[in-house]
Amino acid sequence: MLNPDRSLPFLDVAWSPRRMQEILNRDVMQRLRSGSDVTDVVIEDVAYWPGKRCVGLYTIRLSGAPDRRSRFVATFANNDKLARVALQGDLAVF
């Protein structure tokens, strides 16, 4: 478990597949692929620089393509939200 980082209050999301899935479905998929839901999240790698930033590489499964997995990179901001999400060629900036 990481110590709390006041500069980066979202860190628990970066390491939680369930919470990442919730945020993706709530905030991201409407912008990138409307009508698709994330049904599974696997953490591939997370890089964390204390007080500065956090970047995660994830593999997800979408409701419209259950046999195919997609990869995405998420950069987290310091306001408890995702800053950028790149999903196989699509980019959402928050």
Short mmCIF file of N, CA, C and O in Angstrom, two decimals:
data_model
loop_
_atom_site.label_atom_id
_atom_site.label_comp_id
_atom_site.label_asym_id
_atom_site.label_seq_id
_atom_site.Cartn_x
_atom_site.Cartn_y
_atom_site.Cartn_z
N MET A 1 0.83 -1.18 0.00
CA MET A 1 0.00 0.00 0.00
C MET A 1 0.88 1.25 0.00
O MET A 1 1.83 1.34 0.76
N LEU A 2 0.56 2.19 -0.86
CA LEU A 2 1.30 3.44 -0.93
C LEU A 2 0.89 4.37 0.19
O LEU A 2 -0.25 4.38 0.62
N ASN A 3 1.83 5.18 0.61
CA ASN A 3 1.48 6.25 1.53
C ASN A 3 0.68 7.29 0.77
O ASN A 3 0.90 7.50 -0.43
N PRO A 4 -0.25 7.97 1.42
CA PRO A 4 -1.03 9.01 0.73
C PRO A 4 -0.11 10.09 0.16
O PRO A 4 0.88 10.46 0.78
N ASP A 5 -0.43 10.56 -1.03
CA ASP A 5 0.33 11.61 -1.70
C ASP A 5 -0.65 12.75 -1.96
O ASP A 5 -1.51 12.65 -2.82
N ARG A 6 -0.53 13.83 -1.21
CA ARG A 6 -1.48 14.93 -1.33
C ARG A 6 -1.47 15.55 -2.72
O ARG A 6 -2.46 16.11 -3.17
N SER A 7 -0.36 15.46 -3.43
CA SER A 7 -0.27 16.01 -4.78
C SER A 7 -1.00 15.14 -5.80
O SER A 7 -1.39 15.61 -6.85
N LEU A 8 -1.15 13.86 -5.48
CA LEU A 8 -1.76 12.91 -6.41
C LEU A 8 -2.79 12.06 -5.66
O LEU A 8 -2.55 10.90 -5.34
N PRO A 9 -3.98 12.60 -5.41
CA PRO A 9 -4.95 11.90 -4.57
C PRO A 9 -5.62 10.69 -5.21
O PRO A 9 -6.36 9.97 -4.56
N PHE A 10 -5.37 10.41 -6.48
CA PHE A 10 -6.04 9.34 -7.21
C PHE A 10 -5.27 8.04 -7.23
O PHE A 10 -5.67 7.09 -7.88
N LEU A 11 -4.14 7.96 -6.56
CA LEU A 11 -3.25 6.81 -6.71
C LEU A 11 -3.93 5.47 -6.48
O LEU A 11 -3.60 4.49 -7.12
N ASP A 12 -4.88 5.41 -5.58
CA ASP A 12 -5.57 4.14 -5.35
C ASP A 12 -6.31 3.67 -6.60
O ASP A 12 -6.47 2.48 -6.83
N VAL A 13 -6.75 4.60 -7.45
CA VAL A 13 -7.43 4.24 -8.71
C VAL A 13 -6.45 3.57 -9.67
O VAL A 13 -6.78 2.59 -10.33
N ALA A 14 -5.24 4.08 -9.76
CA ALA A 14 -4.24 3.56 -10.70
C ALA A 14 -3.96 2.07 -10.45
O ALA A 14 -3.69 1.33 -11.39
N TRP A 15 -4.06 1.63 -9.20
CA TRP A 15 -3.76 0.25 -8.85
C TRP A 15 -5.01 -0.58 -8.55
O TRP A 15 -4.92 -1.66 -7.97
N SER A 16 -6.17 -0.10 -8.96
CA SER A 16 -7.40 -0.84 -8.71
C SER A 16 -8.13 -1.09 -10.03
O SER A 16 -8.75 -0.18 -10.58
N PRO A 17 -8.10 -2.32 -10.54
CA PRO A 17 -8.82 -2.61 -11.78
C PRO A 17 -10.31 -2.26 -11.69
O PRO A 17 -10.88 -1.71 -12.63
N ARG A 18 -10.95 -2.54 -10.56
CA ARG A 18 -12.37 -2.25 -10.40
C ARG A 18 -12.64 -0.75 -10.48
O ARG A 18 -13.54 -0.30 -11.19
N ARG A 19 -11.85 0.05 -9.76
CA ARG A 19 -12.06 1.51 -9.79
C ARG A 19 -11.72 2.09 -11.15
O ARG A 19 -12.37 3.00 -11.64
N MET A 20 -10.68 1.55 -11.80
CA MET A 20 -10.33 2.02 -13.15
C MET A 20 -11.48 1.72 -14.11
O MET A 20 -11.84 2.56 -14.94
N GLN A 21 -12.07 0.56 -14.01
CA GLN A 21 -13.21 0.21 -14.86
C GLN A 21 -14.36 1.19 -14.63
O GLN A 21 -14.99 1.66 -15.59
N GLU A 22 -14.65 1.51 -13.39
CA GLU A 22 -15.72 2.47 -13.08
C GLU A 22 -15.46 3.83 -13.71
O GLU A 22 -16.35 4.43 -14.30
N ILE A 23 -14.24 4.33 -13.58
CA ILE A 23 -13.90 5.65 -14.14
C ILE A 23 -13.95 5.62 -15.66
O ILE A 23 -14.44 6.56 -16.28
N LEU A 24 -13.44 4.57 -16.26
CA LEU A 24 -13.48 4.47 -17.72
C LEU A 24 -14.92 4.49 -18.22
O LEU A 24 -15.24 5.21 -19.16
N ASN A 25 -15.77 3.71 -17.60
CA ASN A 25 -17.17 3.66 -18.04
C ASN A 25 -17.90 4.97 -17.77
O ASN A 25 -18.72 5.41 -18.57
N ARG A 26 -17.58 5.63 -16.68
CA ARG A 26 -18.26 6.87 -16.31
C ARG A 26 -17.75 8.07 -17.10
O ARG A 26 -18.54 8.90 -17.57
N ASP A 27 -16.42 8.19 -17.27
CA ASP A 27 -15.84 9.43 -17.80
C ASP A 27 -15.22 9.33 -19.19
O ASP A 27 -15.09 10.34 -19.86
N VAL A 28 -14.79 8.13 -19.60
CA VAL A 28 -13.96 8.03 -20.80
C VAL A 28 -14.69 7.47 -22.01
O VAL A 28 -14.62 8.01 -23.11
N MET A 29 -15.40 6.37 -21.83
CA MET A 29 -15.95 5.66 -22.99
C MET A 29 -16.95 6.50 -23.78
O MET A 29 -17.05 6.35 -25.00
N GLN A 30 -17.67 7.39 -23.14
CA GLN A 30 -18.59 8.25 -23.87
C GLN A 30 -17.85 9.15 -24.85
O GLN A 30 -18.36 9.48 -25.92
N ARG A 31 -16.63 9.55 -24.51
CA ARG A 31 -15.82 10.40 -25.39
C ARG A 31 -15.12 9.62 -26.49
O ARG A 31 -14.98 10.09 -27.61
N LEU A 32 -14.64 8.42 -26.14
CA LEU A 32 -13.84 7.66 -27.10
C LEU A 32 -14.66 6.71 -27.95
O LEU A 32 -14.47 6.63 -29.16
N ARG A 33 -15.52 5.92 -27.32
CA ARG A 33 -16.29 4.91 -28.04
C ARG A 33 -17.68 4.81 -27.45
O ARG A 33 -17.98 3.90 -26.67
N SER A 34 -18.50 5.75 -27.81
CA SER A 34 -19.86 5.79 -27.28
C SER A 34 -20.58 4.47 -27.56
O SER A 34 -20.50 3.91 -28.64
N GLY A 35 -21.27 3.97 -26.57
CA GLY A 35 -21.99 2.71 -26.71
C GLY A 35 -21.20 1.49 -26.27
O GLY A 35 -21.76 0.41 -26.15
N SER A 36 -19.90 1.66 -26.03
CA SER A 36 -19.07 0.55 -25.54
C SER A 36 -18.85 0.70 -24.05
O SER A 36 -18.69 1.80 -23.54
N ASP A 37 -18.84 -0.41 -23.36
CA ASP A 37 -18.50 -0.43 -21.93
C ASP A 37 -17.27 -1.28 -21.73
O ASP A 37 -17.06 -2.27 -22.44
N VAL A 38 -16.49 -0.94 -20.73
CA VAL A 38 -15.34 -1.74 -20.33
C VAL A 38 -15.86 -2.84 -19.42
O VAL A 38 -16.53 -2.56 -18.43
N THR A 39 -15.57 -4.08 -19.77
CA THR A 39 -16.03 -5.21 -18.97
C THR A 39 -14.93 -5.85 -18.13
O THR A 39 -15.22 -6.63 -17.23
N ASP A 40 -13.66 -5.54 -18.44
CA ASP A 40 -12.54 -6.12 -17.71
C ASP A 40 -11.33 -5.21 -17.84
O ASP A 40 -11.10 -4.64 -18.91
N VAL A 41 -10.57 -5.04 -16.77
CA VAL A 41 -9.34 -4.24 -16.76
C VAL A 41 -8.23 -5.07 -16.15
O VAL A 41 -8.41 -5.67 -15.09
N VAL A 42 -7.09 -5.11 -16.82
CA VAL A 42 -5.89 -5.77 -16.30
C VAL A 42 -4.77 -4.74 -16.26
O VAL A 42 -4.54 -4.04 -17.26
N ILE A 43 -4.11 -4.62 -15.14
CA ILE A 43 -2.99 -3.69 -15.00
C ILE A 43 -1.75 -4.33 -15.59
O ILE A 43 -1.34 -5.42 -15.17
N GLU A 44 -1.15 -3.67 -16.58
CA GLU A 44 0.09 -4.15 -17.17
C GLU A 44 1.30 -3.54 -16.46
O GLU A 44 2.25 -4.23 -16.15
N ASP A 45 1.26 -2.22 -16.23
CA ASP A 45 2.37 -1.53 -15.60
C ASP A 45 1.89 -0.17 -15.10
O ASP A 45 1.03 0.45 -15.74
N VAL A 46 2.44 0.29 -14.00
CA VAL A 46 2.15 1.63 -13.49
C VAL A 46 3.47 2.25 -13.06
O VAL A 46 4.25 1.62 -12.35
N ALA A 47 3.72 3.47 -13.54
CA ALA A 47 4.91 4.22 -13.14
C ALA A 47 4.46 5.42 -12.31
O ALA A 47 3.53 6.13 -12.69
N TYR A 48 5.13 5.61 -11.19
CA TYR A 48 4.71 6.65 -10.24
C TYR A 48 5.92 7.47 -9.82
O TYR A 48 6.94 6.92 -9.42
N TRP A 49 5.81 8.78 -9.96
CA TRP A 49 6.82 9.71 -9.52
C TRP A 49 6.19 10.52 -8.39
O TRP A 49 5.30 11.34 -8.64
N PRO A 50 6.61 10.28 -7.13
CA PRO A 50 5.96 10.93 -5.98
C PRO A 50 5.83 12.44 -6.15
O PRO A 50 6.78 13.13 -6.49
N GLY A 51 4.60 12.92 -5.94
CA GLY A 51 4.32 14.35 -6.01
C GLY A 51 4.26 14.93 -7.40
O GLY A 51 4.00 16.11 -7.56
N LYS A 52 4.49 14.10 -8.43
CA LYS A 52 4.55 14.65 -9.78
C LYS A 52 3.52 14.06 -10.72
O LYS A 52 2.68 14.77 -11.25
N ARG A 53 3.59 12.76 -10.96
CA ARG A 53 2.62 12.16 -11.89
C ARG A 53 2.61 10.65 -11.77
O ARG A 53 3.47 10.05 -11.15
N CYS A 54 1.63 10.08 -12.45
CA CYS A 54 1.45 8.64 -12.47
C CYS A 54 0.92 8.28 -13.85
O CYS A 54 0.02 8.95 -14.37
N VAL A 55 1.50 7.25 -14.45
CA VAL A 55 1.09 6.79 -15.78
C VAL A 55 0.87 5.29 -15.69
O VAL A 55 1.71 4.57 -15.14
N GLY A 56 -0.26 4.83 -16.22
CA GLY A 56 -0.55 3.40 -16.17
C GLY A 56 -0.78 2.83 -17.56
O GLY A 56 -1.35 3.50 -18.43
N LEU A 57 -0.34 1.61 -17.77
CA LEU A 57 -0.61 0.85 -18.99
C LEU A 57 -1.55 -0.27 -18.60
O LEU A 57 -1.27 -1.05 -17.69
N TYR A 58 -2.70 -0.35 -19.29
CA TYR A 58 -3.74 -1.31 -18.96
C TYR A 58 -4.18 -2.05 -20.20
O TYR A 58 -4.07 -1.54 -21.31
N THR A 59 -4.71 -3.23 -20.00
CA THR A 59 -5.40 -3.97 -21.05
C THR A 59 -6.86 -4.06 -20.63
O THR A 59 -7.15 -4.37 -19.47
N ILE A 60 -7.76 -3.78 -21.58
CA ILE A 60 -9.18 -3.82 -21.26
C ILE A 60 -9.92 -4.69 -22.26
O ILE A 60 -9.43 -4.96 -23.36
N ARG A 61 -11.08 -5.11 -21.87
CA ARG A 61 -12.01 -5.82 -22.75
C ARG A 61 -13.26 -4.96 -22.86
O ARG A 61 -13.77 -4.47 -21.86
N LEU A 62 -13.73 -4.76 -24.10
CA LEU A 62 -14.90 -3.93 -24.35
C LEU A 62 -16.13 -4.81 -24.59
O LEU A 62 -16.01 -5.91 -25.13
N SER A 63 -17.30 -4.29 -24.23
CA SER A 63 -18.54 -5.06 -24.37
C SER A 63 -18.82 -5.46 -25.82
O SER A 63 -19.38 -6.51 -26.07
N GLY A 64 -18.46 -4.64 -26.78
CA GLY A 64 -18.74 -4.93 -28.19
C GLY A 64 -17.76 -5.91 -28.81
O GLY A 64 -17.99 -6.39 -29.93
N ALA A 65 -16.66 -6.21 -28.14
CA ALA A 65 -15.64 -7.11 -28.67
C ALA A 65 -15.10 -8.00 -27.56
O ALA A 65 -13.95 -7.88 -27.15
N PRO A 66 -15.91 -8.93 -27.05
CA PRO A 66 -15.50 -9.72 -25.90
C PRO A 66 -14.30 -10.64 -26.15
O PRO A 66 -13.64 -11.05 -25.21
N ASP A 67 -14.02 -10.95 -27.41
CA ASP A 67 -12.89 -11.84 -27.71
C ASP A 67 -11.59 -11.08 -27.93
O ASP A 67 -10.55 -11.70 -28.10
N ARG A 68 -11.66 -9.77 -27.96
CA ARG A 68 -10.48 -8.96 -28.25
C ARG A 68 -10.16 -8.05 -27.07
O ARG A 68 -11.05 -7.46 -26.48
N ARG A 69 -8.90 -7.95 -26.76
CA ARG A 69 -8.45 -7.03 -25.71
C ARG A 69 -7.82 -5.81 -26.36
O ARG A 69 -7.20 -5.92 -27.41
N SER A 70 -7.98 -4.66 -25.73
CA SER A 70 -7.39 -3.42 -26.20
C SER A 70 -6.45 -2.90 -25.13
O SER A 70 -6.67 -3.12 -23.94
N ARG A 71 -5.42 -2.18 -25.54
CA ARG A 71 -4.50 -1.58 -24.58
C ARG A 71 -4.75 -0.09 -24.52
O ARG A 71 -5.10 0.53 -25.51
N PHE A 72 -4.52 0.48 -23.34
CA PHE A 72 -4.59 1.93 -23.24
C PHE A 72 -3.61 2.42 -22.19
O PHE A 72 -3.18 1.68 -21.31
N VAL A 73 -3.24 3.68 -22.35
CA VAL A 73 -2.36 4.35 -21.41
C VAL A 73 -3.16 5.46 -20.75
O VAL A 73 -3.86 6.21 -21.43
N ALA A 74 -3.06 5.58 -19.44
CA ALA A 74 -3.74 6.64 -18.71
C ALA A 74 -2.71 7.47 -17.97
O ALA A 74 -1.81 6.94 -17.33
N THR A 75 -2.82 8.78 -18.10
CA THR A 75 -2.01 9.72 -17.33
C THR A 75 -2.94 10.40 -16.34
O THR A 75 -3.99 10.91 -16.72
N PHE A 76 -2.56 10.41 -15.08
CA PHE A 76 -3.42 10.96 -14.05
C PHE A 76 -3.01 12.38 -13.71
O PHE A 76 -1.83 12.71 -13.67
N ALA A 77 -4.01 13.22 -13.44
CA ALA A 77 -3.77 14.60 -13.03
C ALA A 77 -3.81 14.66 -11.51
O ALA A 77 -4.08 13.68 -10.84
N ASN A 78 -3.58 15.85 -10.97
CA ASN A 78 -3.57 15.97 -9.52
C ASN A 78 -4.91 16.42 -8.96
O ASN A 78 -4.99 16.90 -7.86
N ASN A 79 -5.98 16.25 -9.73
CA ASN A 79 -7.30 16.66 -9.24
C ASN A 79 -8.26 15.48 -9.15
O ASN A 79 -9.45 15.63 -9.34
N ASP A 80 -7.72 14.30 -8.89
CA ASP A 80 -8.52 13.08 -8.72
C ASP A 80 -9.24 12.67 -10.00
O ASP A 80 -10.31 12.09 -9.98
N LYS A 81 -8.65 13.00 -11.15
CA LYS A 81 -9.23 12.63 -12.43
C LYS A 81 -8.13 12.15 -13.37
O LYS A 81 -6.96 12.41 -13.16
N LEU A 82 -8.55 11.52 -14.43
CA LEU A 82 -7.63 11.18 -15.49
C LEU A 82 -7.29 12.46 -16.25
O LEU A 82 -8.16 13.31 -16.47
N ALA A 83 -6.05 12.60 -16.68
CA ALA A 83 -5.66 13.77 -17.48
C ALA A 83 -5.76 13.44 -18.96
O ALA A 83 -6.28 14.21 -19.75
N ARG A 84 -5.25 12.28 -19.35
CA ARG A 84 -5.30 11.83 -20.75
C ARG A 84 -5.48 10.33 -20.78
O ARG A 84 -4.98 9.61 -19.93
N VAL A 85 -6.16 9.88 -21.82
CA VAL A 85 -6.31 8.45 -22.05
C VAL A 85 -6.10 8.22 -23.53
O VAL A 85 -6.73 8.88 -24.37
N ALA A 86 -5.19 7.32 -23.87
CA ALA A 86 -4.98 6.93 -25.26
C ALA A 86 -5.40 5.47 -25.40
O ALA A 86 -4.88 4.60 -24.72
N LEU A 87 -6.37 5.24 -26.28
CA LEU A 87 -6.91 3.89 -26.48
C LEU A 87 -6.78 3.55 -27.95
O LEU A 87 -7.55 4.02 -28.77
N GLN A 88 -5.77 2.79 -28.30
CA GLN A 88 -5.52 2.33 -29.67
C GLN A 88 -5.85 3.39 -30.72
O GLN A 88 -6.76 3.24 -31.52
N GLY A 89 -5.12 4.50 -30.66
CA GLY A 89 -5.26 5.54 -31.67
C GLY A 89 -6.21 6.65 -31.32
O GLY A 89 -6.18 7.71 -31.91
N ASP A 90 -7.09 6.45 -30.34
CA ASP A 90 -8.00 7.49 -29.89
C ASP A 90 -7.40 8.15 -28.65
O ASP A 90 -6.76 7.51 -27.85
N LEU A 91 -7.60 9.47 -28.52
CA LEU A 91 -7.06 10.20 -27.39
C LEU A 91 -8.14 11.07 -26.78
O LEU A 91 -8.83 11.79 -27.50
N ALA A 92 -8.31 10.99 -25.50
CA ALA A 92 -9.22 11.88 -24.77
C ALA A 92 -8.41 12.68 -23.78
O ALA A 92 -7.60 12.11 -23.05
N VAL A 93 -8.60 13.97 -23.76
CA VAL A 93 -7.93 14.84 -22.82
C VAL A 93 -8.99 15.42 -21.90
O VAL A 93 -10.02 15.91 -22.36
N PHE A 94 -8.75 15.36 -20.60
CA PHE A 94 -9.75 15.80 -19.63
C PHE A 94 -9.33 17.09 -18.99
O PHE A 94 -8.21 17.45 -18.90
#
